[in-house]
């Protein structure tokens, strides 16, 4: 048989303080039992909220972020029929077009691969202790502290600490 | 009294001007500990918008302070 026969289910979450290659990580998710692979790549875009963005920095509370990230990929294994899941999130300074976050999922069938991939990126965005600091073309800087989706509060202190 | 290390991140770090602060506090719980820090640094965040973590794991606001622990107030996250 092949090197990818059966084996335990991969469930990994990592922070990376430098650029990383996706292909070797993807290769580690291959299994003979996997008929599907789905991935998500989050890239740094050149605008946010209508403002031109020059670049950004991600700051993490590494101990907490790593622990919560591991919890999320383990939840994905428990909830979906997948054979492997891996998420890597950048920290530090990033330029436009840089890869900020990658999620890869392998599964027997595409439905579980897509669903688990979506689950992981959504949960990472809402639960993992990482903050984005954006640098704008007009010279302004800002930490992003988004409102929870369900909250209706208007006293948004999201620009606190800016400038 | 408990001696704790407070960790500040993102806009909380900028608002307090430091990433670590060692304090002696008689606060009975983490909510009171945050109220003390908020008063000391004139923090704009209401506690309801934050989460709290102790020694690298999420905790509850009514948890008691543990001497020697590391406490972080977590503003809304924006990874991804």
Short mmCIF file of C-alpha atoms in Angstrom, two decimals:
data_model
loop_
_atom_site.label_atom_id
_atom_site.label_comp_id
_atom_site.label_asym_id
_atom_site.label_seq_id
_atom_site.Cartn_x
_atom_site.Cartn_y
_atom_site.Cartn_z
CA UNK A 1 0.00 0.00 0.00
CA UNK A 2 1.09 3.60 0.24
CA UNK A 3 2.55 5.77 2.94
CA UNK A 4 -0.86 7.35 3.40
CA UNK A 5 -2.80 4.27 4.43
CA UNK A 6 -5.20 4.77 7.33
CA UNK A 7 -3.28 6.35 10.18
CA UNK A 8 -4.53 8.72 12.81
CA UNK A 9 -6.54 11.81 11.98
CA UNK A 10 -4.36 14.89 11.73
CA UNK A 11 -5.66 17.88 13.74
CA UNK A 12 -3.16 20.72 13.89
CA UNK A 13 -3.19 24.43 14.56
CA UNK A 14 -0.11 26.59 14.43
CA UNK A 15 0.99 30.20 14.51
CA UNK A 16 3.71 31.15 12.03
CA UNK A 17 5.86 34.25 12.42
CA UNK A 18 7.15 34.03 8.84
CA UNK A 19 5.89 33.07 5.38
CA UNK A 20 5.14 29.39 4.94
CA UNK A 21 4.56 27.05 2.01
CA UNK A 22 1.15 25.46 1.66
CA UNK A 23 2.13 22.51 -0.55
CA UNK A 24 4.04 20.49 2.10
CA UNK A 25 1.21 21.03 4.57
CA UNK A 26 -1.37 19.94 2.00
CA UNK A 27 0.69 16.81 1.27
CA UNK A 28 0.54 15.81 4.93
CA UNK A 29 -3.26 15.66 4.71
CA UNK A 30 -3.32 13.13 1.86
CA UNK A 31 -4.78 9.74 2.78
CA UNK A 32 -5.84 6.75 0.75
CA UNK A 33 -9.25 7.11 2.40
CA UNK A 34 -9.54 10.77 1.40
CA UNK A 35 -11.45 11.50 -1.78
CA UNK A 36 -11.65 15.21 -1.12
CA UNK A 37 -9.51 18.10 -0.07
CA UNK A 38 -10.83 21.60 0.61
CA UNK A 39 -8.80 24.59 1.63
CA UNK A 40 -9.19 28.24 2.50
CA UNK A 41 -6.55 30.89 2.08
CA UNK A 42 -7.01 34.31 3.64
CA UNK A 43 -4.91 37.00 1.96
CA UNK A 44 -4.10 40.55 2.94
CA UNK A 45 -6.23 42.81 0.73
CA UNK A 46 -5.57 46.39 -0.21
CA UNK A 47 -8.68 47.89 1.37
CA UNK A 48 -10.94 47.53 4.37
CA UNK A 49 -14.14 49.34 5.16
CA UNK A 50 -13.61 51.59 2.15
CA UNK A 51 -10.09 52.65 3.17
CA UNK A 52 -6.95 51.86 1.20
CA UNK A 53 -4.71 49.55 3.27
CA UNK A 54 -0.93 49.46 2.85
CA UNK A 55 -0.21 46.52 5.12
CA UNK A 56 -0.95 45.02 8.47
CA UNK A 57 0.41 43.33 11.52
CA UNK A 58 -1.08 40.40 13.41
CA UNK A 59 -0.44 40.19 17.12
CA UNK A 60 -1.30 37.00 18.99
CA UNK A 61 -1.49 35.97 22.62
CA UNK A 62 0.40 32.86 21.60
CA UNK A 63 -0.40 30.57 24.53
CA UNK A 64 -4.12 31.27 24.41
CA UNK A 65 -4.34 31.40 20.61
CA UNK A 66 -2.58 28.06 20.20
CA UNK A 67 -4.72 26.37 22.83
CA UNK A 68 -7.98 27.68 21.37
CA UNK A 69 -6.85 26.89 17.82
CA UNK A 70 -6.12 23.29 18.80
CA UNK A 71 -9.55 23.10 20.43
CA UNK A 72 -11.16 24.27 17.17
CA UNK A 73 -9.47 21.68 14.95
CA UNK A 74 -10.32 18.97 17.48
CA UNK A 75 -13.94 20.13 17.41
CA UNK A 76 -13.84 19.89 13.60
CA UNK A 77 -12.69 16.27 13.85
CA UNK A 78 -15.51 15.51 16.29
CA UNK A 79 -18.21 17.24 14.20
CA UNK A 80 -17.32 16.26 10.63
CA UNK A 81 -16.34 13.02 8.90
CA UNK A 82 -12.85 14.19 7.96
CA UNK A 83 -9.46 12.51 7.77
CA UNK A 84 -7.34 15.53 8.55
CA UNK A 85 -7.46 19.25 9.34
CA UNK A 86 -4.69 21.77 9.65
CA UNK A 87 -4.74 25.53 10.16
CA UNK A 88 -1.81 27.93 10.18
CA UNK A 89 -2.21 31.62 11.04
CA UNK A 90 0.46 34.25 10.48
CA UNK A 91 1.68 36.73 13.06
CA UNK A 92 3.91 39.74 12.53
CA UNK A 93 4.09 42.15 9.60
CA UNK A 94 2.33 41.25 6.36
CA UNK A 95 2.18 42.99 2.98
CA UNK A 96 -0.69 43.18 0.50
CA UNK A 97 -1.20 39.78 -1.10
CA UNK A 98 0.53 37.85 1.68
CA UNK A 99 -1.07 34.68 2.95
CA UNK A 100 -2.54 35.46 6.38
CA UNK A 101 -4.25 32.19 7.21
CA UNK A 102 -4.55 28.75 5.64
CA UNK A 103 -6.98 25.95 6.42
CA UNK A 104 -6.70 22.53 4.79
CA UNK A 105 -9.12 19.64 5.27
CA UNK A 106 -9.13 16.16 3.81
CA UNK A 107 -12.13 13.84 3.94
CA UNK A 108 -13.68 10.86 2.23
CA UNK A 109 -16.29 13.13 0.62
CA UNK A 110 -16.39 16.78 -0.42
CA UNK A 111 -19.32 17.80 1.78
CA UNK A 112 -17.48 17.18 5.03
CA UNK A 113 -14.30 18.76 3.64
CA UNK A 114 -16.09 21.98 2.67
CA UNK A 115 -18.12 22.11 5.88
CA UNK A 116 -15.16 21.52 8.18
CA UNK A 117 -13.04 24.06 6.32
CA UNK A 118 -15.74 26.71 6.69
CA UNK A 119 -16.24 25.79 10.35
CA UNK A 120 -12.55 26.14 11.17
CA UNK A 121 -12.02 29.54 9.53
CA UNK A 122 -15.22 30.93 11.04
CA UNK A 123 -14.32 29.72 14.53
CA UNK A 124 -10.73 30.94 14.23
CA UNK A 125 -11.95 34.40 13.27
CA UNK A 126 -14.29 34.61 16.25
CA UNK A 127 -12.35 32.78 19.00
CA UNK A 128 -8.60 32.82 18.52
CA UNK A 129 -6.65 35.55 20.34
CA UNK A 130 -5.17 37.27 17.30
CA UNK A 131 -5.56 40.95 16.51
CA UNK A 132 -5.12 42.79 13.23
CA UNK A 133 -3.41 46.17 13.15
CA UNK A 134 -4.02 47.92 9.83
CA UNK A 135 -1.87 50.60 8.26
CA UNK A 136 -3.73 52.91 5.91
CA UNK A 137 -2.66 54.95 2.91
CA UNK A 138 -3.58 58.18 4.73
CA UNK A 139 -1.03 57.41 7.47
CA UNK A 140 -3.59 56.29 10.03
CA UNK A 141 -3.18 53.06 12.02
CA UNK A 142 -5.87 51.07 13.73
CA UNK A 143 -6.43 47.92 15.76
CA UNK A 144 -9.51 46.07 14.56
CA UNK A 145 -11.88 44.91 17.28
CA UNK A 146 -15.03 43.84 15.46
CA UNK A 147 -18.45 43.76 17.02
CA UNK A 148 -19.83 40.28 17.57
CA UNK A 149 -22.28 39.56 14.74
CA UNK A 150 -25.31 39.52 17.01
CA UNK A 151 -24.51 42.59 19.08
CA UNK A 152 -26.32 45.84 18.43
CA UNK A 153 -24.12 48.10 20.51
CA UNK A 154 -23.24 51.42 18.94
CA UNK A 155 -20.48 52.49 21.33
CA UNK A 156 -17.91 50.75 19.18
CA UNK A 157 -14.46 51.52 20.63
CA UNK A 158 -12.84 49.89 17.63
CA UNK A 159 -10.62 52.85 16.88
CA UNK A 160 -9.34 52.99 20.45
CA UNK A 161 -5.62 53.42 20.55
CA UNK A 162 -5.43 54.48 16.93
CA UNK A 163 -3.05 57.19 15.75
CA UNK B 1 -3.64 40.18 48.49
CA UNK B 2 -2.59 38.41 45.34
CA UNK B 3 0.30 39.32 43.08
CA UNK B 4 -0.68 38.87 39.43
CA UNK B 5 0.83 39.66 36.05
CA UNK B 6 -1.56 41.49 33.76
CA UNK B 7 -1.03 41.06 30.02
CA UNK B 8 -2.29 43.67 27.57
CA UNK B 9 -2.73 43.15 23.84
CA UNK B 10 -3.66 45.23 20.80
CA UNK B 11 -5.54 48.43 21.66
CA UNK B 12 -5.47 47.60 25.37
CA UNK B 13 -1.69 47.53 25.22
CA UNK B 14 -1.68 50.91 23.52
CA UNK B 15 -4.18 52.34 25.99
CA UNK B 16 -2.17 51.20 29.01
CA UNK B 17 1.20 51.90 27.42
CA UNK B 18 2.58 48.52 28.49
CA UNK B 19 2.28 44.87 27.61
CA UNK B 20 2.85 43.55 31.14
CA UNK B 21 1.91 45.03 34.49
CA UNK B 22 2.57 43.36 37.84
CA UNK B 23 0.00 44.33 40.45
CA UNK B 24 -0.86 43.46 44.03
CA UNK B 25 -4.61 43.33 44.28
CA UNK B 26 -7.19 42.51 46.93
CA UNK B 27 -9.86 42.13 44.25
CA UNK B 28 -12.13 39.20 45.09
CA UNK B 29 -12.57 38.22 41.45
CA UNK B 30 -11.37 38.90 37.93
CA UNK B 31 -14.20 41.34 37.23
CA UNK B 32 -13.02 43.56 40.07
CA UNK B 33 -9.43 43.16 38.93
CA UNK B 34 -10.47 44.51 35.51
CA UNK B 35 -12.40 47.37 37.12
CA UNK B 36 -9.23 48.35 38.98
CA UNK B 37 -7.15 48.25 35.80
CA UNK B 38 -9.81 50.15 33.85
CA UNK B 39 -9.84 52.90 36.49
CA UNK B 40 -6.03 53.03 36.70
CA UNK B 41 -5.60 53.41 32.94
CA UNK B 42 -8.91 55.08 32.00
CA UNK B 43 -9.78 52.16 29.72
CA UNK B 44 -12.78 52.70 27.46
CA UNK B 45 -13.73 49.03 27.13
CA UNK B 46 -16.78 47.91 29.11
CA UNK B 47 -16.08 44.53 30.67
CA UNK B 48 -19.01 43.04 28.76
CA UNK B 49 -17.06 43.41 25.49
CA UNK B 50 -13.98 41.62 26.83
CA UNK B 51 -13.10 38.07 27.78
CA UNK B 52 -10.63 37.12 30.45
CA UNK B 53 -7.94 34.46 30.45
CA UNK B 54 -5.79 33.09 33.27
CA UNK B 55 -2.48 31.35 32.59
CA UNK B 56 -3.27 30.89 28.90
CA UNK B 57 -6.82 29.56 29.22
CA UNK B 58 -10.16 31.36 29.11
CA UNK B 59 -11.60 31.97 32.59
CA UNK B 60 -14.79 33.35 34.15
CA UNK B 61 -15.14 36.90 35.44
CA UNK B 62 -16.31 35.65 38.83
CA UNK B 63 -13.26 33.41 39.26
CA UNK B 64 -11.09 34.32 42.25
CA UNK B 65 -7.58 35.69 41.77
CA UNK B 66 -4.80 33.17 42.07
CA UNK B 67 -1.54 34.47 43.51
CA UNK B 68 1.23 34.31 40.94
CA UNK B 69 -1.09 33.87 37.96
CA UNK B 70 -1.00 35.63 34.61
CA UNK B 71 -4.23 37.39 33.68
CA UNK B 72 -5.11 38.75 30.25
CA UNK B 73 -8.08 40.87 29.30
CA UNK B 74 -9.04 39.90 25.76
CA UNK B 75 -10.58 42.55 23.49
CA UNK B 76 -12.61 41.34 20.48
CA UNK B 77 -10.31 39.35 18.20
CA UNK B 78 -9.70 40.06 14.51
CA UNK B 79 -7.65 37.22 13.08
CA UNK B 80 -8.39 35.48 9.82
#
